[in-house]
mmCIF file of C-alpha atoms in Angstrom:
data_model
loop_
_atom_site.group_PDB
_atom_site.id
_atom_site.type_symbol
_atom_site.label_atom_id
_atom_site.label_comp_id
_atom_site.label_asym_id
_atom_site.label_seq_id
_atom_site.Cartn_x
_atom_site.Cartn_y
_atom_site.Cartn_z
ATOM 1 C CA UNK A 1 124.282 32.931 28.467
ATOM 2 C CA UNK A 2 120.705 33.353 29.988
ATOM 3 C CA UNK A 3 118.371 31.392 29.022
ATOM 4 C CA UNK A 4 116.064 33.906 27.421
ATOM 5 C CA UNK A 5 119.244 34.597 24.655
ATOM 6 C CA UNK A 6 118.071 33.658 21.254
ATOM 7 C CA UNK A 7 120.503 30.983 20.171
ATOM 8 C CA UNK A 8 121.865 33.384 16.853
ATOM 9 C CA UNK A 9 122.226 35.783 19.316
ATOM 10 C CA UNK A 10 124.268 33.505 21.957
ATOM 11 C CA UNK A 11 126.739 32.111 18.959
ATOM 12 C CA UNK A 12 127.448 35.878 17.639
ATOM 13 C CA UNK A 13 128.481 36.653 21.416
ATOM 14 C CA UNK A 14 130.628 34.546 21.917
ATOM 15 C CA UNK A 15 132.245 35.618 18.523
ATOM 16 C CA UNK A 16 132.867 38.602 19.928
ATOM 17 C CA UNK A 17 134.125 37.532 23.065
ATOM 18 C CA UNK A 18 136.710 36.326 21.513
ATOM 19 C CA UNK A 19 137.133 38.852 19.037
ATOM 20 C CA UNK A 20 137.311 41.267 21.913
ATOM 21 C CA UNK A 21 139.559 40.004 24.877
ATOM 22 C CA UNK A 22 140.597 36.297 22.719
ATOM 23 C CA UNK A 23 138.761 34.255 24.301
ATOM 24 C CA UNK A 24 135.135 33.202 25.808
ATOM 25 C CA UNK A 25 135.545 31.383 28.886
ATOM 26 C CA UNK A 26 134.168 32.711 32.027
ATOM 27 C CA UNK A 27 137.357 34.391 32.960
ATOM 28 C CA UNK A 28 136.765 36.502 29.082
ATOM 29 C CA UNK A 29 134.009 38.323 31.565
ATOM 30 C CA UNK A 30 136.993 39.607 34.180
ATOM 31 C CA UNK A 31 138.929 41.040 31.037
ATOM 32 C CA UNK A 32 140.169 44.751 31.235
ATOM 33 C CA UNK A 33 142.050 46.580 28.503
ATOM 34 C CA UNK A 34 145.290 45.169 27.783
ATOM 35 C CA UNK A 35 144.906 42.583 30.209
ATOM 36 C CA UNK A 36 145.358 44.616 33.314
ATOM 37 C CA UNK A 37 142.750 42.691 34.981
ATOM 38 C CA UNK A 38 145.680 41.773 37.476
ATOM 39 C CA UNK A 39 146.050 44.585 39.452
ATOM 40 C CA UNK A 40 142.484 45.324 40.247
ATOM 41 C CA UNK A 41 141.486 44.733 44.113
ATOM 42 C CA UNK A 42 138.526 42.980 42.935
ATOM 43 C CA UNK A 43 137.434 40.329 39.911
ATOM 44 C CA UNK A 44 135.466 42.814 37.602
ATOM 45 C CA UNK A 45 132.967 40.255 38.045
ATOM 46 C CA UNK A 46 132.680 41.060 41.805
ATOM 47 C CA UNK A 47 132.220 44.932 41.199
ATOM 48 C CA UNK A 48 129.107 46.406 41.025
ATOM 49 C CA UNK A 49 128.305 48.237 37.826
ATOM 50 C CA UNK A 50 128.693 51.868 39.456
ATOM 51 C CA UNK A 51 131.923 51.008 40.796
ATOM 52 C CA UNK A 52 133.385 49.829 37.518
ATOM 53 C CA UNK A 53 132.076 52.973 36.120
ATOM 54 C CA UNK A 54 133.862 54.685 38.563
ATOM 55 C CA UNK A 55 136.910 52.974 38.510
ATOM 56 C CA UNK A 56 137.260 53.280 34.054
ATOM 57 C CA UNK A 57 137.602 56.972 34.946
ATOM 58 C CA UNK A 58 140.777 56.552 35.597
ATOM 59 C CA UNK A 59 141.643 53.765 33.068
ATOM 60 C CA UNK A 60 141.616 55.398 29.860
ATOM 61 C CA UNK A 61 145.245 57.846 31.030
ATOM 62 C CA UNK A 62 146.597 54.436 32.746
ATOM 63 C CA UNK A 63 146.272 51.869 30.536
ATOM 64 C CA UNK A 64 144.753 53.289 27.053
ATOM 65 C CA UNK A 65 141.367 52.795 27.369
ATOM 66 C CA UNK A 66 138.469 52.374 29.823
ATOM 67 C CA UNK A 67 137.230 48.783 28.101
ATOM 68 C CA UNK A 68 135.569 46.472 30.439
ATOM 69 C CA UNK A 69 134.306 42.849 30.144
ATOM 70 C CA UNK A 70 133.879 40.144 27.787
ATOM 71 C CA UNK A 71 132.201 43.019 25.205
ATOM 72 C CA UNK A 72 134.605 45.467 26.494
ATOM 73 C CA UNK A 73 132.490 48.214 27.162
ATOM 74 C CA UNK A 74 133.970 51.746 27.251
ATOM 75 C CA UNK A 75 132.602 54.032 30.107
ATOM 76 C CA UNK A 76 130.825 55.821 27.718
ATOM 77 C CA UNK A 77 128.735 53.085 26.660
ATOM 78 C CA UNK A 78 128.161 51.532 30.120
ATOM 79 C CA UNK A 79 127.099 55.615 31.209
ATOM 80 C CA UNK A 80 124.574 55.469 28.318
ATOM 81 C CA UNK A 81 122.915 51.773 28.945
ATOM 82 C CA UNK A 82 122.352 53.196 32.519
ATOM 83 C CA UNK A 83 120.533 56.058 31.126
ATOM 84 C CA UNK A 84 118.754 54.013 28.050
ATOM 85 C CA UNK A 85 117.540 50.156 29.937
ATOM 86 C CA UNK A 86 115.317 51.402 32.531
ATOM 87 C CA UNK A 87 115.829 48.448 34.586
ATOM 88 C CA UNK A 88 119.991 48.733 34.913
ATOM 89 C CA UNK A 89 121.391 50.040 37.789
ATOM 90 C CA UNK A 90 124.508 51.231 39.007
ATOM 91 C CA UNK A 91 124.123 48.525 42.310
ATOM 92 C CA UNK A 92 123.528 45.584 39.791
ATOM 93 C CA UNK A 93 126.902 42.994 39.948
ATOM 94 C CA UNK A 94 128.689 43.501 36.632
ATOM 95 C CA UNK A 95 128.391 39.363 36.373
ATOM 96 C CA UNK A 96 128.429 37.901 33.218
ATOM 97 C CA UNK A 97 125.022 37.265 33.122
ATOM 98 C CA UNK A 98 124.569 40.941 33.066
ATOM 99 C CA UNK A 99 127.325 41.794 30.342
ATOM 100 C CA UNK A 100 125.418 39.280 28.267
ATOM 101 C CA UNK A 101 122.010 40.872 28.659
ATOM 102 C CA UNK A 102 123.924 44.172 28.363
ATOM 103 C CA UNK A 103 125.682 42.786 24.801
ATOM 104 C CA UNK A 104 122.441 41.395 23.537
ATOM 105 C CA UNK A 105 121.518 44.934 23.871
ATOM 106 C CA UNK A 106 123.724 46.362 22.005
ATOM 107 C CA UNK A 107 123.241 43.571 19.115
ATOM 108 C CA UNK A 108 119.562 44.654 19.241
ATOM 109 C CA UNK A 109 120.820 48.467 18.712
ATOM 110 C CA UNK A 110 123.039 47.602 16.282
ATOM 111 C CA UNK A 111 120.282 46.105 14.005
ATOM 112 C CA UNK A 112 120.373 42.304 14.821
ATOM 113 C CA UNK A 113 116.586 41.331 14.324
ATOM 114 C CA UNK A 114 116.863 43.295 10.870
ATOM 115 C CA UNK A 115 119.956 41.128 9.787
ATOM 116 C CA UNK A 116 118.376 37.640 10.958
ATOM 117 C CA UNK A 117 114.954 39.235 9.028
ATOM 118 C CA UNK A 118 116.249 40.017 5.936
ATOM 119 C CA UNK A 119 115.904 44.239 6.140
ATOM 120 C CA UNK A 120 119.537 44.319 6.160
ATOM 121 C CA UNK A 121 122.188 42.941 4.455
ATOM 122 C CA UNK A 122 125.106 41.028 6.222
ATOM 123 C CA UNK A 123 127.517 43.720 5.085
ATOM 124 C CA UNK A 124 125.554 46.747 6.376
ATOM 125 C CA UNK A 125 124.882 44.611 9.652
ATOM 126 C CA UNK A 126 129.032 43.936 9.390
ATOM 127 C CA UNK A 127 129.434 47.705 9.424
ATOM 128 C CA UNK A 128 127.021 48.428 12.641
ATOM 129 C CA UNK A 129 129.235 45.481 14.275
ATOM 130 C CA UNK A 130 132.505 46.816 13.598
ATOM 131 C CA UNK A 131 131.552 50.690 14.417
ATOM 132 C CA UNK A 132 130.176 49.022 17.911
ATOM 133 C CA UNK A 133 133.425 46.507 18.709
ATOM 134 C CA UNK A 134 136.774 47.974 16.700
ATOM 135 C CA UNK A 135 137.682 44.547 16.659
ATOM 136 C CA UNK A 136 135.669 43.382 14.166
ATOM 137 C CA UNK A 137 136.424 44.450 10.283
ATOM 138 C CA UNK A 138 134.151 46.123 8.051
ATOM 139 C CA UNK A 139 132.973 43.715 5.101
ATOM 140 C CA UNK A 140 133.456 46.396 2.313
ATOM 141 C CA UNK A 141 135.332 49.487 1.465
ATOM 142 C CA UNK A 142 133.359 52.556 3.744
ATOM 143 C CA UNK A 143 133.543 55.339 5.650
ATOM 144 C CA UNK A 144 134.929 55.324 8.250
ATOM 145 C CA UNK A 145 135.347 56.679 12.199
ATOM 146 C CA UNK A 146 138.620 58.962 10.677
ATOM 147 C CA UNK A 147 138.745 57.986 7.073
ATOM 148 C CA UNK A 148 137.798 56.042 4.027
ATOM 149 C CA UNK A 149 138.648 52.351 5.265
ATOM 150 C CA UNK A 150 138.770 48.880 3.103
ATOM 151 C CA UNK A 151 137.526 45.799 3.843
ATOM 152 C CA UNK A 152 138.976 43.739 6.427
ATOM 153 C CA UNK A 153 140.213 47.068 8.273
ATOM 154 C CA UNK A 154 138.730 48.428 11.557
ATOM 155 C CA UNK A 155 135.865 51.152 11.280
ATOM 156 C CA UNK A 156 138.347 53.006 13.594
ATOM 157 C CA UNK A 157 141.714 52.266 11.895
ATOM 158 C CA UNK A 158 144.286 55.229 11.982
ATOM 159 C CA UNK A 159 143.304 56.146 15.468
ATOM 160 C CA UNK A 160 146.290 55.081 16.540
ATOM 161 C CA UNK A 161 144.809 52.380 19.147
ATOM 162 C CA UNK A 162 142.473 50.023 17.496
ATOM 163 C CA UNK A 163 142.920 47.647 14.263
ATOM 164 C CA UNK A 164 140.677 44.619 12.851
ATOM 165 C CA UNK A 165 141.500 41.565 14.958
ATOM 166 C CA UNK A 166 139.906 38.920 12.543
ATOM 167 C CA UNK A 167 139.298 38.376 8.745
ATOM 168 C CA UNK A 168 136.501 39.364 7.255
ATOM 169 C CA UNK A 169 135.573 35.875 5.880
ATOM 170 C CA UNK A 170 135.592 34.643 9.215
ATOM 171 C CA UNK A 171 132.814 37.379 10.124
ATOM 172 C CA UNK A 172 130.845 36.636 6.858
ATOM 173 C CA UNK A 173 131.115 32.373 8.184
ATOM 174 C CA UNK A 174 129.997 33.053 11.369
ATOM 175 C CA UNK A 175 127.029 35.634 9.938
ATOM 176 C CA UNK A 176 125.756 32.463 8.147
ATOM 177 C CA UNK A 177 125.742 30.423 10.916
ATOM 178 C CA UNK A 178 123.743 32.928 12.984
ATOM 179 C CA UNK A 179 121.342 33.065 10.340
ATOM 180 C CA UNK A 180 121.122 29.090 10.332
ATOM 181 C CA UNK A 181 120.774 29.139 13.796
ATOM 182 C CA UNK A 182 118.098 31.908 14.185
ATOM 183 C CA UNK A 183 116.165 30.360 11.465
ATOM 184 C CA UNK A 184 115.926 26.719 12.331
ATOM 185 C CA UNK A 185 115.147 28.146 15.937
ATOM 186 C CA UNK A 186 112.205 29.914 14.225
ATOM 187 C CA UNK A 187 111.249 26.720 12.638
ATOM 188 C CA UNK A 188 111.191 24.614 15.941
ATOM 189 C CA UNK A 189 110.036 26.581 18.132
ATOM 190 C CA UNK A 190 106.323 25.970 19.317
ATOM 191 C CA UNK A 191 103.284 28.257 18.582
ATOM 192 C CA UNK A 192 102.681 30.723 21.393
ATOM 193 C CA UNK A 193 98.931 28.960 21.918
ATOM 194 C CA UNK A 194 100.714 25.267 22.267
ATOM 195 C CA UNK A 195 102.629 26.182 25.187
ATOM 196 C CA UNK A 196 101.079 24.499 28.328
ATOM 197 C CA UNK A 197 100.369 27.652 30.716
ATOM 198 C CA UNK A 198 101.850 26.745 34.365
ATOM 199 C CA UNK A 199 99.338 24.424 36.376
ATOM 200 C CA UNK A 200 97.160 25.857 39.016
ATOM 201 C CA UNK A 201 94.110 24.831 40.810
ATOM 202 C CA UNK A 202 91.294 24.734 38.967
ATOM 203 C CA UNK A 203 87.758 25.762 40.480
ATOM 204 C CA UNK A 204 85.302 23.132 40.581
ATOM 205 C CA UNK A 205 81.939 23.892 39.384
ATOM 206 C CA UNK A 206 79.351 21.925 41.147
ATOM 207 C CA UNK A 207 75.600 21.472 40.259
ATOM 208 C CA UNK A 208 72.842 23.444 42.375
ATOM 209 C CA UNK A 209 71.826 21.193 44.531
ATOM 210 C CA UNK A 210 68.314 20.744 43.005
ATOM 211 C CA UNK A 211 69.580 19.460 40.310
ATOM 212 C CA UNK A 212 71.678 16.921 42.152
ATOM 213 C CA UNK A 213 70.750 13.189 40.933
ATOM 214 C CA UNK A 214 72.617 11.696 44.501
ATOM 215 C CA UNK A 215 70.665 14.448 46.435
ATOM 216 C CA UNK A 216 67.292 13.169 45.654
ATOM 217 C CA UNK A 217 68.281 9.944 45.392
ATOM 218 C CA UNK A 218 68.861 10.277 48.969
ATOM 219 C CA UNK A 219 65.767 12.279 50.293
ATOM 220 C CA UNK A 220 63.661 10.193 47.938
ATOM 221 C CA UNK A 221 65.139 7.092 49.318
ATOM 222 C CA UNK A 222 64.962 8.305 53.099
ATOM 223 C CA UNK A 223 60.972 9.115 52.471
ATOM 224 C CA UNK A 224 60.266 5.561 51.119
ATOM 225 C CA UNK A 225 62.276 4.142 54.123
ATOM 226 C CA UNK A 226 59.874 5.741 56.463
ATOM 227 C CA UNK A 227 56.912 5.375 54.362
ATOM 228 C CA UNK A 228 57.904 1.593 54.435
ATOM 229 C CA UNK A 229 58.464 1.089 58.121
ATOM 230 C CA UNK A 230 55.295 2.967 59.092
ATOM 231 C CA UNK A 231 53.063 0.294 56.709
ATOM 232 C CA UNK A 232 54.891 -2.658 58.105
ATOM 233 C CA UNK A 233 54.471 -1.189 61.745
ATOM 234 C CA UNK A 234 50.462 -0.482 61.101
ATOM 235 C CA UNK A 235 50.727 2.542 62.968
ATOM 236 C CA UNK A 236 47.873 4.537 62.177
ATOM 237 C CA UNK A 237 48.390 7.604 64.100
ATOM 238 C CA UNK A 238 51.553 9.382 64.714
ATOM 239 C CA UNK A 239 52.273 9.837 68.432
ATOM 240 C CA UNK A 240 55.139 11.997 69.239
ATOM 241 C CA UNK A 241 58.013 9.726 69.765
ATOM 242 C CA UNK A 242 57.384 8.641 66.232
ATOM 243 C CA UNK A 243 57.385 12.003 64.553
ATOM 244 C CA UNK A 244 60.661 12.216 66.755
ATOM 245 C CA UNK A 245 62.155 9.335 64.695
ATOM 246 C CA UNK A 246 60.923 10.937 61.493
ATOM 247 C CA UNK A 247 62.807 13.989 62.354
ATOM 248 C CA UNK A 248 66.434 11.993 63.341
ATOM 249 C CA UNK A 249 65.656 10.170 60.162
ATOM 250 C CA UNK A 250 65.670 13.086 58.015
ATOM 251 C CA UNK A 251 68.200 14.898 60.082
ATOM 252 C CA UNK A 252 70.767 11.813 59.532
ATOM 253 C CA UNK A 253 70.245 11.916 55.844
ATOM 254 C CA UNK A 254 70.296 15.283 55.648
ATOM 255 C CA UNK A 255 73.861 15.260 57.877
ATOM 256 C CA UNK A 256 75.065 12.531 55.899
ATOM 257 C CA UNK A 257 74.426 14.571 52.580
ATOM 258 C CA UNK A 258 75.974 17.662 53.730
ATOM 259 C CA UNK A 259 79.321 15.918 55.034
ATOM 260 C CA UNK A 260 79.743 13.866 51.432
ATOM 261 C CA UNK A 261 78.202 16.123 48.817
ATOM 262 C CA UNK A 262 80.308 19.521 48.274
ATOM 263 C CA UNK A 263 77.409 20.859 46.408
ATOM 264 C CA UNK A 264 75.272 20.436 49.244
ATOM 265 C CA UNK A 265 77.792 22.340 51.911
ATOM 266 C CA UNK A 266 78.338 25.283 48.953
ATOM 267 C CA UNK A 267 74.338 25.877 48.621
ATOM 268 C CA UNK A 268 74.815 25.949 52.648
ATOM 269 C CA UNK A 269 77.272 28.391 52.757
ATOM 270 C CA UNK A 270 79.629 25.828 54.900
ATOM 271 C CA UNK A 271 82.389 25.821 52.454
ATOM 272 C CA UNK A 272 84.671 23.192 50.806
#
């Protein structure tokens, strides 16, 4: 199962899957009608979802039906999907990853979010199974694909091909546990808002330089310096090779600030 498969969902599967081909190993997704998986000249698996298309065309006059894959999909079905999920196509790999997704979509169809809701009742949502896989019995006396049927009978009983494969208490057992299982998965699962959003870099917001306490820290620190040194020196006037040292002064300061304060090299225009 994928990981996006709502756990309800994933149990109900694999019901089926065995309901279907009887069993739900990997090898359940290789599974043609009547097990004539065998003389294929590729794993189902293998094929790409046009070419088993293709290839049930000829299935249904030699073997009795065109089923495919753990959900045994009839061409039919498979020809629909294409035309219905506007993101399956016929070069996908008919892996089981794709039968799942493709099975999930017909539980959807079928009324699944209704059942685990409440709109529906498990014997209506029995009913919508069994018309979908004729494996599966309906859970009360209906109508149904050729006549009146009774519970525990296949919605297509008396066409000649397909009959109930389990009991109808087993569906109604494992209908409660999907119901369990979608509901305590409601329960646990996080709010939308407490899920920690993937990391990325954050942008730093730095302080205009004006406002930067290091900044004039440093100029006003670098003017008291010189200040100082001209007192103690008792120079008077300011010839030029001391204005010279002024400048260098000020220039190393204002070097030193732009090469350690990021704020000072953004207000520059120098970058990070």
């Amino acid at each position: 199962m994928t990981h996006t498969m709502p756990h309800g969902a994933a149990l109900l599967l694999a019901f089926i899957r065995e309901a279907e081909v009887g069993r739900n190993d990997r090898a359940s997704y290789d599974v043609i009608y009547a097990h004539r998986q065998g003389g294929l000249t590729k794993p189902l698996t293998a094929m790409t979802l046009g070419e088993v298309i293709a290839a049930q065309k000829t299935w249904s006059k030699a073997h009795g039906s065109s089923a495919a894959g753990a959900y045994q999909f009839m061409r039919a079905t498979l020809i629909g999907l294409l035309r219905e999920i506007p993101w399956l196509k016929e070069e996908q790999i008919f892996e089981p990853a794709l039968q799942d997704r493709l099975g999930l979509h017909l539980l959807n169809r079928r009324g699944f979010a209704s059942f685990v809701s409440g709109e529906i009742s498990a014997t209506e949502f029995g009913r919508r199974l069994a018309m979908e896989w004729a494996s599966l019995p309906v859970l009360a006396d209906t109508d149904g694909d050729r006549r009146r049927v009774r519970r525990g009978q296949s919605y297509y009983a008396g066409d000649g091909r397909n009959k109930a494969l389990v009991k109808p208490d087993r569906v109604e057992a494992v209908l409660r546990q999907v119901l369990a299982a979608s509901r305590s998965s409601d329960e646990t699962s996080e709010p939308a808002e407490d899920v920690s959003p993937p990391k990325v870099r954050s942008e730093v917001r730095h302080r205009p330089v004006a406002r930067s306490g290091r900044f004039w820290t440093w100029l006003l620190t670098a003017g008291g310096t010189i200040i100082t040194a001209l007192k103690e020196l008792n120079l008077v006037a300011l010839d030029w090779r001391v204005q010279l040292a002024i400048l260098a002064t000020i220039v190393g300061f204002a070097i030193y600030a732009i090469s350690s304060m990021p704020a000072v090299r953004e207000a520059l225009g120098l970058g990070r």
